[in-house]
Short mmCIF file of C-alpha atoms in Angstrom, two decimals:
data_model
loop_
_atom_site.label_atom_id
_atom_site.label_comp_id
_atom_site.label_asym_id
_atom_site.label_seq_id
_atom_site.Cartn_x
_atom_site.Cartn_y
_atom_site.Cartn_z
CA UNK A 1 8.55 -8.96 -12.14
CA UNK A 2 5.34 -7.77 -10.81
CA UNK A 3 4.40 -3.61 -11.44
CA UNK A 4 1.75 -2.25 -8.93
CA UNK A 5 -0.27 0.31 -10.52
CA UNK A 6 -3.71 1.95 -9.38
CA UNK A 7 -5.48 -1.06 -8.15
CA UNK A 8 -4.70 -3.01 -10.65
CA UNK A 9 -1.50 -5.58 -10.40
CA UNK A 10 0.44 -6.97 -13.49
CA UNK A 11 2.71 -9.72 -13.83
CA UNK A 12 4.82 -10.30 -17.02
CA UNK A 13 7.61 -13.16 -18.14
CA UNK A 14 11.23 -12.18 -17.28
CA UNK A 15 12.64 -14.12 -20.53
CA UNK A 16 14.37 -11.92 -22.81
CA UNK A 17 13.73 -9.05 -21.17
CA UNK A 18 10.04 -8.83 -22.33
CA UNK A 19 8.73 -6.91 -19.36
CA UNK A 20 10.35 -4.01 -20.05
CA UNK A 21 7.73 -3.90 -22.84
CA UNK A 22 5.07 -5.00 -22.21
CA UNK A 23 2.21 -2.48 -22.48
CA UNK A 24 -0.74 -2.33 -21.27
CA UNK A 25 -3.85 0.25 -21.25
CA UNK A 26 -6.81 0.40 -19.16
CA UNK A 27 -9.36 -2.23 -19.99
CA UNK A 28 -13.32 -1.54 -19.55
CA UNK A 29 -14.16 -0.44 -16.31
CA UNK A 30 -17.10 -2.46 -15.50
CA UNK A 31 -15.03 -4.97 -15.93
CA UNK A 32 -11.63 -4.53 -14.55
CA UNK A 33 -12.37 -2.15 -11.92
CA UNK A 34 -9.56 -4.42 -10.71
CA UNK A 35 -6.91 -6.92 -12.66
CA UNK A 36 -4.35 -9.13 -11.76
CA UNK A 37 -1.90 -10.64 -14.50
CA UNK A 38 0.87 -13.29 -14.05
CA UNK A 39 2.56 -15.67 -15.90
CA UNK A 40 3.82 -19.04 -15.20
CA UNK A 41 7.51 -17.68 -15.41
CA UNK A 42 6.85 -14.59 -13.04
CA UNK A 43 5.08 -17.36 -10.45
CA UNK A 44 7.98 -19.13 -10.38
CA UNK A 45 10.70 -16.62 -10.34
CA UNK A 46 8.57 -15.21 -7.63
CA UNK A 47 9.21 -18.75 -5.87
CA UNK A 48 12.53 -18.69 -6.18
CA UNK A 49 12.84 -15.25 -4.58
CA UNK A 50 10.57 -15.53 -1.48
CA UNK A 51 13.05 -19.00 -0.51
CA UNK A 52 16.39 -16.83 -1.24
CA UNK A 53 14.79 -13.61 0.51
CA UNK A 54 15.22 -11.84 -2.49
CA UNK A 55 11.87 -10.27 -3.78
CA UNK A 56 11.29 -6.90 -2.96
CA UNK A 57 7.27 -7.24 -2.56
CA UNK A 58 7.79 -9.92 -0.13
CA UNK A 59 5.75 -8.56 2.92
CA UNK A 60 8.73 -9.43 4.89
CA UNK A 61 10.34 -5.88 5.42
CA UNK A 62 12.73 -6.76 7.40
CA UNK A 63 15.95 -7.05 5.16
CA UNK A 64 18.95 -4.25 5.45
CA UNK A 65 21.38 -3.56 2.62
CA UNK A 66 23.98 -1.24 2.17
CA UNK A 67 25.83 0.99 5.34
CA UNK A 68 23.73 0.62 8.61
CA UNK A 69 24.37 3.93 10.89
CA UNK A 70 23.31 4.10 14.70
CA UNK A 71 20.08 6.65 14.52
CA UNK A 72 21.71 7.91 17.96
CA UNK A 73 24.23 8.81 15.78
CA UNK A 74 22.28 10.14 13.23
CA UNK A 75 20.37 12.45 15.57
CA UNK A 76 23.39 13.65 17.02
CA UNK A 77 25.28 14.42 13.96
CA UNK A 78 22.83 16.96 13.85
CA UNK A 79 23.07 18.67 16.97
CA UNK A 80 19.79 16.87 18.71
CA UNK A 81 19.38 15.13 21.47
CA UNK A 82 18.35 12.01 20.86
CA UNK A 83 14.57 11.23 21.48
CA UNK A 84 12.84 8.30 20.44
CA UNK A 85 9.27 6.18 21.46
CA UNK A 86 9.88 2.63 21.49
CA UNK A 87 7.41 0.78 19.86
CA UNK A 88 5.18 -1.67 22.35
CA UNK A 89 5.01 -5.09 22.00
CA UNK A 90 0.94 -5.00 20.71
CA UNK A 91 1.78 -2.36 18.47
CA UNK A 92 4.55 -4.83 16.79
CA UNK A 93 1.94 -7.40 16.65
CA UNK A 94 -0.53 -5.67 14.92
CA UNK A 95 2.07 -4.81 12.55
CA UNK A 96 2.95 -8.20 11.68
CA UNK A 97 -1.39 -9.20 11.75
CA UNK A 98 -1.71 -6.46 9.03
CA UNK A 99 1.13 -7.96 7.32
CA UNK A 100 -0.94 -11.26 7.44
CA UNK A 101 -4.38 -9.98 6.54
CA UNK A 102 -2.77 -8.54 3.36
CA UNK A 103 -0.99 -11.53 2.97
CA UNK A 104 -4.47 -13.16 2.75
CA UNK A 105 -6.41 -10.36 0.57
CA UNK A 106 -3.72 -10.90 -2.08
CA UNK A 107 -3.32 -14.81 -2.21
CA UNK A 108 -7.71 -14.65 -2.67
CA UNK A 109 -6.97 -12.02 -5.34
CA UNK A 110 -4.80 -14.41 -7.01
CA UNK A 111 -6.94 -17.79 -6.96
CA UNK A 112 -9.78 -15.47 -8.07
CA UNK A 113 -7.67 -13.97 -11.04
CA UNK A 114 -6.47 -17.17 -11.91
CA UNK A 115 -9.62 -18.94 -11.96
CA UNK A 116 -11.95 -16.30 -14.00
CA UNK A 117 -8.95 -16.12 -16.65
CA UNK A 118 -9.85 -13.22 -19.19
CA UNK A 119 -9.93 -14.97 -22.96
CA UNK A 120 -7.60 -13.30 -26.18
CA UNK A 121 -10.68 -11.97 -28.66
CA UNK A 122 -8.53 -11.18 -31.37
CA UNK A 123 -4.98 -10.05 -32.34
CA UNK A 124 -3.26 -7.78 -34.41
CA UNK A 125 0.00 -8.93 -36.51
CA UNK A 126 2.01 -7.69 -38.81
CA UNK A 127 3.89 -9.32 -41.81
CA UNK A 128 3.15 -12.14 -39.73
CA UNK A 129 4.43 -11.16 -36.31
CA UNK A 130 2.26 -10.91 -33.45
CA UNK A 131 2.14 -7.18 -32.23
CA UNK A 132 -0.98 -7.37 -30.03
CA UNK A 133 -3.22 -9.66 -27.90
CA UNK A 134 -6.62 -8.42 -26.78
CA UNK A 135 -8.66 -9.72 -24.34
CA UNK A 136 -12.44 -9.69 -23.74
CA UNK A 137 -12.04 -7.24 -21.17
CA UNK A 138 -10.85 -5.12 -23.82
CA UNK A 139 -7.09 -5.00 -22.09
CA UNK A 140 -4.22 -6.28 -24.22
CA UNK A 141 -0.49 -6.93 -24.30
CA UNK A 142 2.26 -6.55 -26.68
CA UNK A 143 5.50 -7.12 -26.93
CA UNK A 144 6.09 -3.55 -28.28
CA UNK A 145 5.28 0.08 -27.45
CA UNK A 146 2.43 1.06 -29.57
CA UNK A 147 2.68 5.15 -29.72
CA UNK A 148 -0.77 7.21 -29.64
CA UNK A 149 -3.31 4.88 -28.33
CA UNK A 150 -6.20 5.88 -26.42
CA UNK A 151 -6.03 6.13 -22.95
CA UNK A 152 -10.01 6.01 -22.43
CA UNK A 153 -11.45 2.54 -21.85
CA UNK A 154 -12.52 0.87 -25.14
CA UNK A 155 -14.05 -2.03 -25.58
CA UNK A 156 -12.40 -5.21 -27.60
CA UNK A 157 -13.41 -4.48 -30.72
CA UNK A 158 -12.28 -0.99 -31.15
CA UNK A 159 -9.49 -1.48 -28.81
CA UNK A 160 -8.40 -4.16 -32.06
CA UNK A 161 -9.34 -1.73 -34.72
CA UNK A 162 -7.53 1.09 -33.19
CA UNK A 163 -4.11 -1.14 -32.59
CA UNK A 164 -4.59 -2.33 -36.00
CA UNK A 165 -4.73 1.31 -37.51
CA UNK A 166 -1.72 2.17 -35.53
CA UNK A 167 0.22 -0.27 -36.69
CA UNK A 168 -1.35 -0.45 -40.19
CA UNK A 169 -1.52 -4.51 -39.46
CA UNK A 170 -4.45 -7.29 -39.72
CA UNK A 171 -7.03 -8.57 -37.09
CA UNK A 172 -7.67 -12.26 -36.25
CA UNK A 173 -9.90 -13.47 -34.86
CA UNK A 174 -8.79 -17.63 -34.24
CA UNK A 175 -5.96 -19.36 -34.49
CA UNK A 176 -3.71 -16.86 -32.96
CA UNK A 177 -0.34 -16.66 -32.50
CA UNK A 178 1.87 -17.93 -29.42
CA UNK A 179 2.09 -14.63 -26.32
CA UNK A 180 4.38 -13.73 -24.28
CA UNK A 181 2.71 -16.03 -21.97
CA UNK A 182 0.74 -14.18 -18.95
CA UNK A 183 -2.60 -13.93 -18.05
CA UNK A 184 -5.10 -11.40 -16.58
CA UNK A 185 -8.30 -11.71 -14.70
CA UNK A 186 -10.63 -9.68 -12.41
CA UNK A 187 -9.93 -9.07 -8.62
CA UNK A 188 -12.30 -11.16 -6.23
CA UNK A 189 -14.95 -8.51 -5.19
CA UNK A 190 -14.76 -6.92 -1.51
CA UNK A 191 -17.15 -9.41 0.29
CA UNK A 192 -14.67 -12.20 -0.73
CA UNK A 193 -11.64 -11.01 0.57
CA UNK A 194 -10.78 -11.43 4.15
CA UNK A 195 -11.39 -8.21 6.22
CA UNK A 196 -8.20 -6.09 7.08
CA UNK A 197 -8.87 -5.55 11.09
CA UNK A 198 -5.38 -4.20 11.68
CA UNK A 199 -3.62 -0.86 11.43
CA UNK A 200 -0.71 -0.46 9.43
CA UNK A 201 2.49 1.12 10.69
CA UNK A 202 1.62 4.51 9.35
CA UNK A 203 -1.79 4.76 10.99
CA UNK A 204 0.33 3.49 14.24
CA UNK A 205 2.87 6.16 13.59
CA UNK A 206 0.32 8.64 13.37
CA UNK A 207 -2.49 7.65 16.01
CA UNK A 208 0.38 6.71 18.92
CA UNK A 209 3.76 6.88 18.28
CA UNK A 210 3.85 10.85 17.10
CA UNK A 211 1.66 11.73 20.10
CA UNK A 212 4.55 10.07 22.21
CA UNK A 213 7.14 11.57 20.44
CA UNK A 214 5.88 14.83 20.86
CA UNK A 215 4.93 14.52 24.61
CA UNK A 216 8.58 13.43 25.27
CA UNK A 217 9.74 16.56 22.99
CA UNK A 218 7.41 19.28 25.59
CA UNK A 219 9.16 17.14 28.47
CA UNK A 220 12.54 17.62 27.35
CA UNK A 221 11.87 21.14 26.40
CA UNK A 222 10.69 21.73 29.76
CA UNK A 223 12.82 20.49 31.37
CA UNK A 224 15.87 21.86 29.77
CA UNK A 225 14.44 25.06 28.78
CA UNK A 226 15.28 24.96 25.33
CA UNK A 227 13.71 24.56 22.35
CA UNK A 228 13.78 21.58 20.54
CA UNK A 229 15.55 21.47 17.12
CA UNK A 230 13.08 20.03 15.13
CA UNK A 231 15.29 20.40 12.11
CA UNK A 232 19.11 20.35 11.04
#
């Protein structure tokens, strides 16, 4: 299970149900201006799902579930006639390079992540459970919610102290306790990704294929004499 948020990208271990929560706050932002987190479970359950088409983050778009309706029929359910701008063959194409270049950007991300690992600090446990992890970026993970922590950046050490107030547990600081078993590290920076040279489909949509749309719209209208109905 992977959960996109901001810029950065987390990854957490399916068993038991764990990801549901895992939580996570906003480590220091020199740091982390950008994180990605997986676990050895995720990477393989993410395996498993890119062979058997079913992970939704796949790049490849292209899968159709539940009812499939004619968009002629769509259109003229609503009383319109139907108008539409076929896209052009380059304009598919760069589609599917964009696809790729992200493709790229995110497996760099990953090796990156993966090979400047963040390191646990310290943890915070409680009658001898393991609440918290903490990492020298000052993010963390638990296998709990943790009510009315900061959300302001902190850095390890009073990120500890504060989970260990909230909790009323004790800090360690070596031999810690087993996690749930992910890992987090920066984002490569910018000059080490590969550049993104394409357009994705809403900058397409946008730059070409409304301008069509609505030249073929003044067309019809002027040629009919009506007005278009723009809406239902």
């Amino acid at each position: 299970m992977i959960i996109q948020q901001s810029n950065a990208t987390f990854a957490t271990s399916v068993t038991d149900n764990l990801f549901l929560k895992r939580q996570t706050v906003a480590p220091l932002v020199e740091k982390t201006a950008d994180t990605t987190t997986i676990s050895q479970a995720a990477q393989e359950r993410l395996a498993v799902d890119n062979v058997n088409g079913l992970n939704p983050n796949t790049t490849d778009l292209y899968r159709v579930e539940g009812p499939v309706y004619s968009i002629e029929d769509m259109v003229k359910s609503k009383g319109r006639p139907l108008i539409a701008v076929k896209m052009t063959e380059a304009q598919i194409n760069e589609v599917k390079l964009r696809e790729q270049q992200e493709k790229a950007r995110e497996n760099v991300n990953f090796n990156y992540a993966k090979a400047h690992q963040y390191q646990p600090i310290g943890q915070v446990i409680v009658n001898g459970k393991l609440v918290a992890t903490v990492s020298d970026a000052g993010s963390f993970e638990s296998p709990q919610m943790i009510p009315n922590l900061s959300d302001l950046p902190l850095s390890p050490a009073d990120r500890l102290v504060e989970i260990a107030r909230a909790v009323k547990g004790e800090i360690i600081y070596s031999n810690f306790l087993p996690t749930m078993g992910g890992w987090m590290g920066p984002s490569a920076p910018e000059s080490a990704l590969p550049p993104i040279t394409a357009r994705s489909m809403s900058e397409i949509l946008e730059q070409e294929i409304a301008p069509a749309m609505e030249k073929k719209i003044a067309e019809w209208e002027a040629q009919t004499g009506k007005t278009y109905p723009r809406r239902a």
